[in-house]
Coordinates of C-alpha atoms and ligand atoms in Angstrom, one line a residue:
M119 CA 29.4 16.3 0.5
I120 CA 26.8 15.4 -2.1
R121 CA 24.6 14.0 0.6
N122 CA 24.9 17.3 2.5
A123 CA 23.9 19.2 -0.7
I124 CA 20.9 17.0 -1.2
A125 CA 19.9 17.4 2.5
R126 CA 20.2 21.2 2.2
F127 CA 18.2 21.1 -1.0
M128 CA 15.5 19.0 0.5
Y129 CA 15.3 21.1 3.7
G130 CA 11.8 22.4 4.2
R131 CA 10.4 20.3 1.4
Y132 CA 7.8 17.7 1.7
G133 CA 9.7 14.6 0.6
N134 CA 8.1 11.2 0.1
D135 CA 4.9 9.6 1.2
Q136 CA 2.6 6.7 0.4
L137 CA 0.9 8.6 -2.4
N138 CA 4.2 9.4 -4.1
I139 CA 5.2 5.7 -3.9
F140 CA 1.9 4.8 -5.5
L141 CA 2.3 7.4 -8.2
A142 CA 5.9 6.2 -9.0
V143 CA 4.7 2.6 -9.3
L144 CA 1.8 3.7 -11.5
Y145 CA 4.3 5.7 -13.6
L146 CA 6.5 2.6 -14.1
A147 CA 3.6 0.5 -15.0
L148 CA 2.3 3.0 -17.5
Y149 CA 5.8 3.5 -19.0
I150 CA 6.3 -0.3 -19.4
L151 CA 2.9 -0.5 -21.0
Y152 CA 3.9 2.2 -23.3
L153 CA 7.2 0.3 -24.2
L154 CA 5.1 -2.8 -24.9
T155 CA 2.3 -1.1 -26.9
G156 CA 4.0 1.9 -28.4
W157 CA 0.9 4.0 -27.6
E158 CA 2.2 7.6 -27.0
G159 CA -0.8 8.6 -24.9
L160 CA 0.6 6.2 -22.2
A161 CA 4.0 7.8 -22.3
L162 CA 2.5 11.3 -22.0
L163 CA 0.4 10.2 -19.0
S164 CA 3.4 8.6 -17.4
Y165 CA 5.4 11.8 -17.8
V166 CA 2.6 13.8 -16.2
L167 CA 2.5 11.3 -13.3
I168 CA 6.2 11.4 -12.6
G169 CA 6.2 15.2 -13.0
Y170 CA 3.4 15.4 -10.4
T171 CA 5.4 13.0 -8.1
I172 CA 8.5 15.2 -8.3
F173 CA 6.5 18.3 -7.8
R174 CA 4.9 16.8 -4.6
T175 CA 8.4 15.7 -3.3
L176 CA 9.9 19.2 -3.8
S177 CA 6.8 21.0 -2.6
R178 CA 7.0 23.4 0.4
N179 CA 3.3 23.3 1.0
Y180 CA 3.2 20.6 3.7
D181 CA -0.5 21.0 4.5
R182 CA -1.7 20.5 1.0
R183 CA 0.5 17.5 0.4
R184 CA -0.4 15.9 3.7
G185 CA -4.1 16.5 2.9
E186 CA -3.7 14.7 -0.5
N187 CA -1.9 11.8 1.2
A188 CA -4.6 11.6 3.8
K189 CA -7.3 11.4 1.1
F190 CA -5.3 8.8 -0.7
M191 CA -4.8 6.7 2.4
K192 CA -8.5 6.9 3.1
L193 CA -9.2 5.5 -0.3
A194 CA -6.4 2.9 -0.4
G195 CA -6.2 2.1 3.3
P196 CA -8.6 -0.8 3.3
F197 CA -6.9 -2.3 0.2
L198 CA -3.4 -1.9 1.7
G199 CA -4.7 -3.5 5.0
W200 CA -6.1 -6.4 3.0
C201 CA -2.7 -6.8 1.2
R202 CA -0.9 -6.8 4.6
L203 CA -3.3 -9.4 6.0
R204 CA -2.8 -11.6 3.0
R205 CA 1.0 -11.4 3.3
A206 CA 0.9 -12.1 7.0
M207 CA -1.3 -15.2 6.3
R208 CA 1.1 -16.5 3.7
R209 CA 4.1 -16.2 5.9
D210 CA 2.4 -17.7 9.0
K211 CA 2.8 -21.4 8.7
E212 CA 1.8 -22.0 12.3
H213 CA -1.9 -21.0 11.9
R214 CA -4.8 -21.7 9.7
Y215 CA -6.9 -18.6 8.8
F216 CA -10.6 -18.6 8.1
K217 CA -13.7 -16.4 8.5
C218 CA -16.3 -16.7 11.2
P219 CA -19.4 -18.3 9.5
S220 CA -21.8 -16.1 11.5
C221 CA -20.2 -12.6 11.4
G222 CA -17.3 -12.8 8.9
Q223 CA -14.6 -11.9 11.4
H224 CA -11.1 -13.1 10.4
L225 CA -10.0 -15.8 12.9
R226 CA -7.0 -18.1 13.1
V227 CA -6.3 -21.4 14.8
P228 CA -3.0 -23.3 15.4
R229 CA -2.4 -25.9 12.8
G230 CA -2.3 -29.6 13.3
K231 CA -4.6 -29.9 16.4
G232 CA -7.3 -31.9 14.6
T233 CA -10.9 -30.8 14.8
I234 CA -11.4 -28.2 17.5
T235 CA -14.2 -26.0 18.8
V236 CA -13.7 -22.4 18.0
T237 CA -15.4 -19.5 19.7
C238 CA -15.5 -16.3 17.7
R239 CA -14.0 -13.4 19.7
S240 CA -16.2 -10.9 17.9
C241 CA -19.7 -12.4 18.0
G242 CA -19.2 -15.3 20.5
A243 CA -20.5 -18.0 18.0
S244 CA -19.1 -21.5 18.6
F245 CA -18.4 -23.9 15.8
Q246 CA -16.2 -26.9 14.8
E247 CA -13.2 -26.2 12.6
K248 CA -10.4 -28.4 11.3
S249 CA -7.0 -27.0 12.1
Ligands
ZN353 ZN1 -18.2 -14.2 14.6

């Protein structure tokens, strides 16, 4: 019943995206900072942020919102990719990760095989690496 009402209300509206999640996290961070410091400028800024986030969620202007998110993803994409790679590395206990000494390409080798010869799949350089 309530879910239906929300679904009806949200029909034709933009909803959530990566930029909104980022803004909401930023809002929380600023608000916590405000609680810690008591500096009212931070509270004001956090209200503006959450207001903008809600405005984006409820907006019916898909093209504008999608454009904003695309710009955001263009800026934040490399950083988000880097975070994803870091997390994958931490979880992967089977491989050792390192960079190619000649071109900087990320490479991985299976762990526990002793010293092995690695050939970079990007530039073709060969070198010894402990695994
Ligand atoms: Zn290389």
